[in-house]
Amino acid sequence: MRFGANQWTESGPRGEWTVRQIRGNGKEYVCPGCNQVIGGSASHIVAWREDSLLASEARRHWHTPCWQRSAHTR
Ligand SMILES: [Zn+2]
């Protein structure tokens, strides 16, 4: 068992994304939605496209509210 069930897919104008809600693991990331740092212990979203040629490189870390906003407007 690697992760719980905190993973799902979302379909939108930009295709189908796999989304995972994760807890912070001590690393910091820059959110592409607002260009602010996601704190090392903050719960946040990781999203990527299964059909991307470079799925691992397409993976992005988002603040949860930034992802929700972006997913519906782009
Ligand atoms: Zn953000």
Short mmCIF file of N, CA and C and ligand atoms in Angstrom, two decimals:
data_model
loop_
_atom_site.label_atom_id
_atom_site.label_comp_id
_atom_site.label_asym_id
_atom_site.label_seq_id
_atom_site.Cartn_x
_atom_site.Cartn_y
_atom_site.Cartn_z
N MET A 1 0.86 -1.19 0.00
CA MET A 1 0.00 0.00 0.00
C MET A 1 0.89 1.24 0.00
N ARG A 2 0.83 1.97 -1.05
CA ARG A 2 1.68 3.15 -1.13
C ARG A 2 0.94 4.38 -0.63
N PHE A 3 -0.25 4.60 -1.12
CA PHE A 3 -1.02 5.78 -0.75
C PHE A 3 -2.44 5.35 -0.44
N GLY A 4 -3.16 6.25 0.16
CA GLY A 4 -4.57 6.00 0.37
C GLY A 4 -5.35 6.27 -0.89
N ALA A 5 -6.60 6.53 -0.72
CA ALA A 5 -7.48 6.74 -1.87
C ALA A 5 -7.59 8.21 -2.24
N ASN A 6 -6.59 8.99 -1.90
CA ASN A 6 -6.69 10.42 -2.14
C ASN A 6 -6.26 10.78 -3.54
N GLN A 7 -6.68 9.98 -4.50
CA GLN A 7 -6.32 10.24 -5.89
C GLN A 7 -7.54 10.05 -6.77
N TRP A 8 -7.67 10.92 -7.74
CA TRP A 8 -8.83 10.84 -8.62
C TRP A 8 -8.46 11.48 -9.95
N THR A 9 -9.37 11.44 -10.90
CA THR A 9 -9.12 12.09 -12.18
C THR A 9 -10.15 13.19 -12.40
N GLU A 10 -9.72 14.22 -13.10
CA GLU A 10 -10.61 15.31 -13.44
C GLU A 10 -10.49 15.57 -14.93
N SER A 11 -11.62 15.67 -15.59
CA SER A 11 -11.63 16.01 -17.00
C SER A 11 -11.99 17.48 -17.16
N GLY A 12 -11.26 18.15 -18.03
CA GLY A 12 -11.51 19.56 -18.25
C GLY A 12 -11.13 19.95 -19.65
N PRO A 13 -11.15 21.25 -19.91
CA PRO A 13 -10.83 21.74 -21.26
C PRO A 13 -9.42 21.35 -21.71
N ARG A 14 -8.55 21.12 -20.78
CA ARG A 14 -7.17 20.80 -21.13
C ARG A 14 -6.89 19.31 -21.03
N GLY A 15 -7.91 18.51 -21.01
CA GLY A 15 -7.70 17.07 -21.02
C GLY A 15 -7.99 16.45 -19.67
N GLU A 16 -7.58 15.22 -19.56
CA GLU A 16 -7.85 14.48 -18.34
C GLU A 16 -6.62 14.48 -17.45
N TRP A 17 -6.81 14.91 -16.23
CA TRP A 17 -5.71 15.02 -15.28
C TRP A 17 -5.90 14.02 -14.15
N THR A 18 -4.80 13.44 -13.74
CA THR A 18 -4.81 12.68 -12.51
C THR A 18 -4.41 13.62 -11.39
N VAL A 19 -5.17 13.62 -10.34
CA VAL A 19 -4.98 14.55 -9.23
C VAL A 19 -4.79 13.75 -7.96
N ARG A 20 -3.82 14.14 -7.19
CA ARG A 20 -3.61 13.48 -5.92
C ARG A 20 -3.48 14.53 -4.83
N GLN A 21 -4.20 14.31 -3.77
CA GLN A 21 -4.08 15.19 -2.60
C GLN A 21 -3.04 14.58 -1.67
N ILE A 22 -2.01 15.35 -1.39
CA ILE A 22 -0.96 14.82 -0.53
C ILE A 22 -0.69 15.75 0.64
N ARG A 23 -0.07 15.19 1.64
CA ARG A 23 0.42 16.00 2.75
C ARG A 23 1.84 16.42 2.44
N GLY A 24 2.24 17.50 3.04
CA GLY A 24 3.61 17.95 2.86
C GLY A 24 4.59 16.90 3.31
N ASN A 25 5.70 16.82 2.59
CA ASN A 25 6.72 15.85 2.95
C ASN A 25 8.02 16.56 3.32
N GLY A 26 7.92 17.83 3.61
CA GLY A 26 9.10 18.58 4.01
C GLY A 26 9.72 19.38 2.89
N LYS A 27 9.38 19.03 1.64
CA LYS A 27 9.91 19.78 0.51
C LYS A 27 9.04 21.00 0.25
N GLU A 28 9.64 21.96 -0.42
CA GLU A 28 8.87 23.12 -0.82
C GLU A 28 8.77 23.15 -2.34
N TYR A 29 7.62 23.58 -2.83
CA TYR A 29 7.37 23.67 -4.26
C TYR A 29 6.82 25.05 -4.57
N VAL A 30 6.93 25.44 -5.83
CA VAL A 30 6.32 26.69 -6.26
C VAL A 30 5.04 26.36 -7.01
N CYS A 31 3.97 26.93 -6.56
CA CYS A 31 2.67 26.70 -7.17
C CYS A 31 2.59 27.45 -8.49
N PRO A 32 2.24 26.77 -9.60
CA PRO A 32 2.14 27.45 -10.89
C PRO A 32 0.91 28.35 -10.99
N GLY A 33 -0.01 28.22 -10.05
CA GLY A 33 -1.21 29.04 -10.09
C GLY A 33 -0.96 30.46 -9.59
N CYS A 34 -0.12 30.59 -8.56
CA CYS A 34 0.07 31.89 -7.95
C CYS A 34 1.55 32.25 -7.78
N ASN A 35 2.44 31.34 -8.17
CA ASN A 35 3.88 31.57 -8.04
C ASN A 35 4.32 31.81 -6.61
N GLN A 36 3.58 31.27 -5.67
CA GLN A 36 3.97 31.34 -4.27
C GLN A 36 4.47 29.97 -3.83
N VAL A 37 5.31 29.97 -2.82
CA VAL A 37 5.85 28.72 -2.31
C VAL A 37 4.77 27.97 -1.54
N ILE A 38 4.73 26.67 -1.78
CA ILE A 38 3.88 25.79 -0.98
C ILE A 38 4.73 25.31 0.19
N GLY A 39 4.29 25.58 1.37
CA GLY A 39 5.08 25.26 2.55
C GLY A 39 5.35 23.78 2.70
N GLY A 40 6.41 23.47 3.38
CA GLY A 40 6.86 22.08 3.46
C GLY A 40 5.91 21.14 4.15
N SER A 41 5.02 21.66 4.95
CA SER A 41 4.11 20.75 5.67
C SER A 41 2.67 20.93 5.23
N ALA A 42 2.45 21.75 4.18
CA ALA A 42 1.08 22.05 3.77
C ALA A 42 0.49 20.93 2.93
N SER A 43 -0.75 20.60 3.19
CA SER A 43 -1.48 19.69 2.33
C SER A 43 -1.73 20.38 0.99
N HIS A 44 -1.48 19.68 -0.09
CA HIS A 44 -1.65 20.31 -1.40
C HIS A 44 -1.95 19.27 -2.47
N ILE A 45 -2.06 19.75 -3.72
CA ILE A 45 -2.46 18.92 -4.86
C ILE A 45 -1.25 18.65 -5.75
N VAL A 46 -1.14 17.43 -6.21
CA VAL A 46 -0.22 17.12 -7.30
C VAL A 46 -1.08 16.68 -8.48
N ALA A 47 -0.84 17.27 -9.64
CA ALA A 47 -1.65 16.95 -10.81
C ALA A 47 -0.76 16.70 -12.01
N TRP A 48 -1.14 15.74 -12.82
CA TRP A 48 -0.41 15.45 -14.04
C TRP A 48 -1.34 14.80 -15.04
N ARG A 49 -0.90 14.79 -16.28
CA ARG A 49 -1.70 14.20 -17.35
C ARG A 49 -1.17 12.83 -17.69
N GLU A 50 -2.04 11.88 -17.73
CA GLU A 50 -1.62 10.51 -18.05
C GLU A 50 -1.13 10.40 -19.48
N ASP A 51 -1.63 11.27 -20.35
CA ASP A 51 -1.27 11.16 -21.76
C ASP A 51 -0.06 12.01 -22.11
N SER A 52 0.54 12.63 -21.13
CA SER A 52 1.74 13.40 -21.41
C SER A 52 2.89 12.46 -21.78
N LEU A 53 3.70 12.89 -22.73
CA LEU A 53 4.83 12.06 -23.12
C LEU A 53 5.86 11.98 -22.00
N LEU A 54 5.93 13.02 -21.21
CA LEU A 54 6.86 13.06 -20.10
C LEU A 54 6.07 13.26 -18.82
N ALA A 55 5.35 12.22 -18.44
CA ALA A 55 4.41 12.38 -17.34
C ALA A 55 5.09 12.86 -16.07
N SER A 56 6.27 12.33 -15.81
CA SER A 56 6.90 12.70 -14.55
C SER A 56 7.31 14.17 -14.56
N GLU A 57 7.68 14.67 -15.75
CA GLU A 57 8.09 16.05 -15.82
C GLU A 57 6.90 17.00 -15.85
N ALA A 58 5.76 16.47 -16.25
CA ALA A 58 4.57 17.31 -16.32
C ALA A 58 3.90 17.45 -14.96
N ARG A 59 4.39 16.74 -14.01
CA ARG A 59 3.77 16.76 -12.69
C ARG A 59 3.93 18.14 -12.05
N ARG A 60 2.87 18.64 -11.49
CA ARG A 60 2.90 19.97 -10.89
C ARG A 60 2.30 19.93 -9.49
N HIS A 61 2.87 20.72 -8.64
CA HIS A 61 2.34 20.86 -7.28
C HIS A 61 1.58 22.18 -7.18
N TRP A 62 0.39 22.09 -6.66
CA TRP A 62 -0.50 23.26 -6.57
C TRP A 62 -1.02 23.40 -5.16
N HIS A 63 -1.28 24.66 -4.75
CA HIS A 63 -2.15 24.85 -3.60
C HIS A 63 -3.53 24.30 -3.98
N THR A 64 -4.20 23.71 -3.04
CA THR A 64 -5.52 23.15 -3.36
C THR A 64 -6.46 24.19 -3.95
N PRO A 65 -6.61 25.38 -3.36
CA PRO A 65 -7.54 26.36 -3.97
C PRO A 65 -7.07 26.86 -5.32
N CYS A 66 -5.77 26.95 -5.55
CA CYS A 66 -5.28 27.40 -6.85
C CYS A 66 -5.62 26.38 -7.93
N TRP A 67 -5.46 25.11 -7.61
CA TRP A 67 -5.82 24.07 -8.57
C TRP A 67 -7.30 24.14 -8.90
N GLN A 68 -8.12 24.28 -7.89
CA GLN A 68 -9.56 24.29 -8.12
C GLN A 68 -9.96 25.48 -8.99
N ARG A 69 -9.32 26.60 -8.77
CA ARG A 69 -9.62 27.78 -9.58
C ARG A 69 -9.14 27.58 -11.02
N SER A 70 -7.92 27.11 -11.15
CA SER A 70 -7.33 26.97 -12.47
C SER A 70 -8.04 25.92 -13.32
N ALA A 71 -8.44 24.85 -12.69
CA ALA A 71 -9.01 23.73 -13.43
C ALA A 71 -10.30 24.12 -14.12
N HIS A 72 -10.94 25.16 -13.64
CA HIS A 72 -12.24 25.52 -14.20
C HIS A 72 -12.18 26.75 -15.08
N THR A 73 -11.03 27.39 -15.15
CA THR A 73 -10.97 28.63 -15.92
C THR A 73 -10.02 28.53 -17.11
N ARG A 74 -9.22 27.48 -17.19
CA ARG A 74 -8.28 27.38 -18.30
C ARG A 74 -8.61 26.20 -19.19
ZN ZN B 1 -1.03 28.74 -5.33
#
